[in-house]
Amino acid sequence: MGEIKPPPQASGAPVSQPSEYLSDDPRDIGWVKQNVPCQTACPAGTNVPVYIREIIERQFGRSYETNREANVLPGVLGRICSRPCEAQCRHGWPGNGEPVAICHLKRVAADLKDAGHRITERLYSPTGKRVAIVGAGPAGVAAAHDLSLLGHDVVIFEREERAGGMLRYGIPEFRLPRGTLDIELHNALRLGVQVRTGVEIGNKDGQMPMSSLQQEFDAVLLATGCMAASPLPLLGEWEQRELRSMEGVEYGLDFLMEMHRGVEKTVGKRVAVVGAGFTALDCARVAARLGAQEVTIHIRTAEEYIPVAPEEIFEAKREGVRIKGLRTPVGLTVEGNRLTGIEFVQNRLGGWRSNGRRQAIPIEGSEFHEPCDTIIIAIGQQTANDYLGTKLELDRWGNVRIGVDGMTSHKGLFAAGDYVSGASTVVQAVGHGRQVAKRIDAWLMGRERRKQVVRIVPVDKPLRERAFDFITRQHMPTAPLDERMRDGKHEVELGLDEKLAFEEAKRCYLCNLRYQIDVDRCIFCRACIEVAPRNCIKLVRGVEIDEQGAYGKLLETKEWNQVGAIWIDNNECIRCGQCYTACPVQCISISRCELTEVEI
Amino acid sequence: MAEAAKKTRHHVIVGSGVTGSQAAETLRECEPDARITILTLSSLLFYNRYDLPKVFRGHRDWREYLVYPATYYRDWKINVRRCSRVAGVDARRRVIALDHKEEVHFDTLLVASGGRGYIPEDLTDFRPLMHGFSSYTEAMVVANEVPKKGHVIMLGGDMIGLDLARTLLDTRHRVTLVAGPYTFWPHEVDDDERPALIAALEKMGIEVLEGADAGGIVSIEQGAPGLSARRVLFRDGTELYGDVVMPFFGLSPSVEFMLGSGVDIERGLLVDPALRTTTEGIYAAGDVCQIWSDAERRYRFYYGWKNVRAMGDLAARNITGDDKPWAPAQDEKLHISGDGKLQSPFWEYA
Ligand SMILES: Cc1cc2nc3c(=O)[nH]c(=O)nc-3n(C[C@H](O)[C@@H](O)[C@H](O)COP(=O)(O)OP(=O)(O)OC[C@H]3O[C@@H](n4cnc5c(N)ncnc54)[C@H](O)[C@@H]3O)c2cc1C
Ligand SMILES: Cc1cc2nc3c(=O)[nH]c(=O)nc-3n(C[C@H](O)[C@H](O)[C@H](O)COP(=O)(O)OP(=O)(O)OC[C@H]3O[C@@H](n4cnc5c(N)ncnc54)[C@H](O)[C@@H]3O)c2cc1C
Ligand code: SF4
Ligand code: SF4
Ligand code: SF4
């Protein structure tokens, strides 16, 4: 902890600032990072409270644009995002209820905007620099968009027939309709980005070698994702056996990719899916749609630890998918070359692994058998590096290592997305793609061209009512089972209509509102404390300033002679507006603080 | 812990079913001076759920179902807090959070929160049109809904539902069973045993329709005035008309308030044979726990009155210093009696 300052003077934002202004004071930047947990948790840095507020104002198009500033795929992420923001949402903190449905509201902005909605882009003059991107997944597309806005000529090389990466070849249509994907990809890439599909970078016949890209372009970005399905580690005689050639054995990633390339896939009556991530769940749901009579997902730990939204697990169960925990496959049973079942060992739960996952510990002598006709192996995917032709420095997980400048160990060769992080999420890929695009721009131009500031806008009244705090989370309407199973592509989640969206949007506390008391005008009548719904207004003697220059701990006191100020603890504050209304001398002000970027 | 402090520990039990109530009694025997608190969602003191089918025989006064009079709890110094929903457990601080925002401190905790009627996810949309049977209140609602000689459509079956079916047939109601994988729950029944068991149900007077043969249920609907109150529609066009639809698909453990507490959960709370969870000082017993079975090399549930009572007793003894392993107290085999009817050990209770 650094210095201690009395509160009023510590404020970077003068309490009675009359109009909007920009601040690069670290205390203000720190304030937003601490106080708007959803935005901080979003890898793309989406300005959540602003877009939710725009939904309340029924400005769906503006809300879409606010999203688009951070992420060019709002309609896509509004459907399939892994929602790290919701895990941090203040509304979900203990005692506050359930998190705001941030993701569903993103979809609302995309779905309810005008049909003739015009997108806005801030274009820079052409720089004459050329950037090649390998891979048209979310990381590559997000980076291409930003680099083209910044004036560079961008060419994407993609080995599949169409752009989208796992969005098109992994995620099934019943979760992500291709119409939505196509429009957003088109919008992201229409500013002059050239997409060369059907071109695989590599050293084999018919492939384009990396070296030619490096010669032709000023910078190259690798965004080739994780394209290799992890093999299933079995024991004993099965340890060395090649599973791929066996009848009834599928690797989940390949299964889905082939299906999305148009290959007709079939499964047996009894399908066992092994794995616990997006791929496992999607494979199981696809298998149910392909007519399997019994689909079971077998997981090593327990359902509680499946890193997929609970609603999605529930929908899978509605479709007939069963989940069985505490088991690891150790072998298969076969008749000739045809699969007849799986040998498992029973597990108990162990400690936590360094990647935040729960460990499973096999129990000796507890093997058991479950019959099945198809096994779909979906225990993860890895990066493939063999196409590079050069050796790059790797980290201990075998992923390529990049520096803070986004560059690999090879000059001018950058990397982003799953290719760097290992299998992760779409929003992480988008966020990382944008981040590395900024680094590439700085490298090409020899300087940073944009910096982060806080826009502080005075707000003349509380934007919320106390009653909003009691609204419960709105449920996502879904398609009737029969409809979705009849047509395997039928979208399952139907989206919130305007009424549901409005109710849900009202729940957001708008954490970007900063309530402050002007201590010089405060008469210490405590009226605000009396109406406060929680312990949010405190008597303090000072506030610590942390190493980054942001506000730290409040130094509370109960001794009147030590009270330096009456201070709103923005961490506790749920922006209900009660204090603002109660203060007899109007010394409480509200300002909206939002992160934005400006040219340097 | 000092002996004096040990004597006045606060033992908290979540749940006032057979397990929780038995545990409280044993705890009191073992530690006469300890504080014992039962937290329960139930609005009634411990009552006999197994007798609930009797509502159809006209036994509708809740007092008839109470196992002990209120004075018992006073005499045994067992503090029962009814209508209290446990919302979370902080194992590190040893604090239980109640739904109404109160915190209760514990020295030891026994989770005996049982299970609630499981409804397969594909039927959850129709929940408002189905009648549950897991509490006195629910039993009264359904009893009021079914007319004399009325028609009850049972989905699933299970030993709880089939027990009720016996009473319903006896009281001249009509029972149609939509059979499926849960029909004999919690008994594990092989495919080759099944036809004879289904025949035994028919012999008892139950009309049986195999749900899968009709393609599964598509919808449950409410009839307009003057028509049957419920229609169950199957994929092949089969329809069933009845006065109520009751789901009986076994139980799903009530563990939601333990998520994030640090205690290991698969479907139920995972416990070792001494009924200890993976967190020190926290035990689980009854329908909520999955016990490690050395013989079967897996975690498994044990149901039934005798079993859960024995578990409550054992947990209390282990909480107060014993270290004994669990041994099943109940036969699990389904029988067909001499007259061709089904007999389950779960239907035998004192
Ligand atoms: C209607 C019915 C009839 C049955 N009939 C028979 C039978 O005839 N024979 C037989 O062998 N078995 C029968 N069973 C099976 C039965 O479930 C048992 O095995 C046994 O009753 C389980 O006892 P328990 O104490 O573990 O749980 P339960 O009896 O289910 O008790 C759970 C307790 O936990 C409380 N609780 C749950 N969640 C919370 C929370 N969040 N906060 C606070 N309290 C909570 C509940 O209010 C309840 O008091 C029947 C079950 C039902 C539902
Ligand atoms: C089945 C499945 C479901 C998923 N569901 C979700 C979800 O619901 N939510 C979520 O957040 N995340 C989900 N994910 C994860 C998510 O899709 C990825 O994290 C994300 O797509 C990574 O983006 P990326 O751009 O880094 O890579 P990718 O999307 O993998 O794109 C890489 C691209 O590079 C191309 N490429 C590879 N090698 C070459 C080469 N040599 N030459 C040319 N092109 C090449 C590939 O064809 C591909 O188009 C899911 C993943 C899978 C597999
Ligand atoms: S309440 Fe609103 S602004 Fe606050 S964290 Fe949740 S979504 Fe974000
Ligand atoms: S707006 Fe005022 S009263 Fe409401 S939570 Fe924030 S500080 Fe407390
Ligand atoms: S109500 Fe206004 S004047 Fe009174 S203590 Fe609060 S801030 Fe100060």
GROMACS .gro file of N, CA and C and ligand atoms in nm, chain A residues 517-518 521-529 537 566 579 582-588, ligand 5:
model
   71
  517ILE      N    1  -1.962   1.220  -0.236
  517ILE     CA    2  -2.013   1.324  -0.146
  517ILE      C    3  -1.914   1.440  -0.144
  518ASP      N    4  -1.963   1.561  -0.164
  518ASP     CA    5  -1.877   1.680  -0.155
  518ASP      C    6  -1.867   1.716  -0.005
  521ARG      N    7  -1.948   2.052   0.143
  521ARG     CA    8  -2.088   2.096   0.157
  521ARG      C    9  -2.169   2.008   0.251
  522CYS      N   10  -2.116   1.890   0.283
  522CYS     CA   11  -2.189   1.795   0.368
  522CYS      C   12  -2.208   1.853   0.507
  523ILE      N   13  -2.330   1.842   0.562
  523ILE     CA   14  -2.356   1.893   0.697
  523ILE      C   15  -2.359   1.778   0.799
  524PHE      N   16  -2.314   1.662   0.756
  524PHE     CA   17  -2.304   1.544   0.844
  524PHE      C   18  -2.436   1.513   0.915
  525CYS      N   19  -2.545   1.528   0.840
  525CYS     CA   20  -2.676   1.501   0.901
  525CYS      C   21  -2.707   1.352   0.902
  526ARG      N   22  -2.634   1.275   0.826
  526ARG     CA   23  -2.648   1.129   0.818
  526ARG      C   24  -2.779   1.081   0.755
  527ALA      N   25  -2.849   1.171   0.692
  527ALA     CA   26  -2.975   1.130   0.627
  527ALA      C   27  -2.947   1.021   0.524
  528CYS      N   28  -2.834   1.034   0.454
  528CYS     CA   29  -2.801   0.935   0.350
  528CYS      C   30  -2.779   0.798   0.413
  529ILE      N   31  -2.709   0.797   0.527
  529ILE     CA   32  -2.678   0.668   0.591
  529ILE      C   33  -2.808   0.599   0.633
  537ILE      N   34  -2.224   0.371   0.300
  537ILE     CA   35  -2.177   0.506   0.327
  537ILE      C   36  -2.104   0.504   0.461
  566ILE      N   37  -1.731   1.182   0.507
  566ILE     CA   38  -1.830   1.077   0.492
  566ILE      C   39  -1.813   1.032   0.347
  579CYS      N   40  -2.950   0.764  -0.144
  579CYS     CA   41  -2.878   0.869  -0.074
  579CYS      C   42  -2.890   1.002  -0.148
  582ALA      N   43  -3.209   1.154  -0.072
  582ALA     CA   44  -3.232   1.192   0.069
  582ALA      C   45  -3.152   1.314   0.113
  583CYS      N   46  -3.041   1.340   0.051
  583CYS     CA   47  -2.952   1.445   0.101
  583CYS      C   48  -3.020   1.583   0.095
  584PRO      N   49  -3.032   1.649   0.210
  584PRO     CA   50  -3.106   1.776   0.212
  584PRO      C   51  -3.029   1.891   0.146
  585VAL      N   52  -2.897   1.878   0.134
  585VAL     CA   53  -2.821   1.990   0.078
  585VAL      C   54  -2.761   1.957  -0.059
  586GLN      N   55  -2.813   1.853  -0.119
  586GLN     CA   56  -2.769   1.810  -0.253
  586GLN      C   57  -2.617   1.809  -0.270
  587CYS      N   58  -2.549   1.751  -0.173
  587CYS     CA   59  -2.404   1.748  -0.189
  587CYS      C   60  -2.354   1.614  -0.244
  588ILE      N   61  -2.448   1.529  -0.284
  588ILE     CA   62  -2.406   1.403  -0.346
  588ILE      C   63  -2.418   1.418  -0.497
  955SF4     S1   64  -2.734   1.335   0.348
  955SF4    FE1   65  -2.596   1.474   0.244
  955SF4     S2   66  -2.547   1.625   0.402
  955SF4    FE2   67  -2.636   1.450   0.506
  955SF4     S3   68  -2.461   1.332   0.569
  955SF4    FE3   69  -2.531   1.248   0.374
  955SF4     S4   70  -2.410   1.359   0.224
  955SF4    FE4   71  -2.389   1.471   0.412
   0.00000   0.00000   0.00000
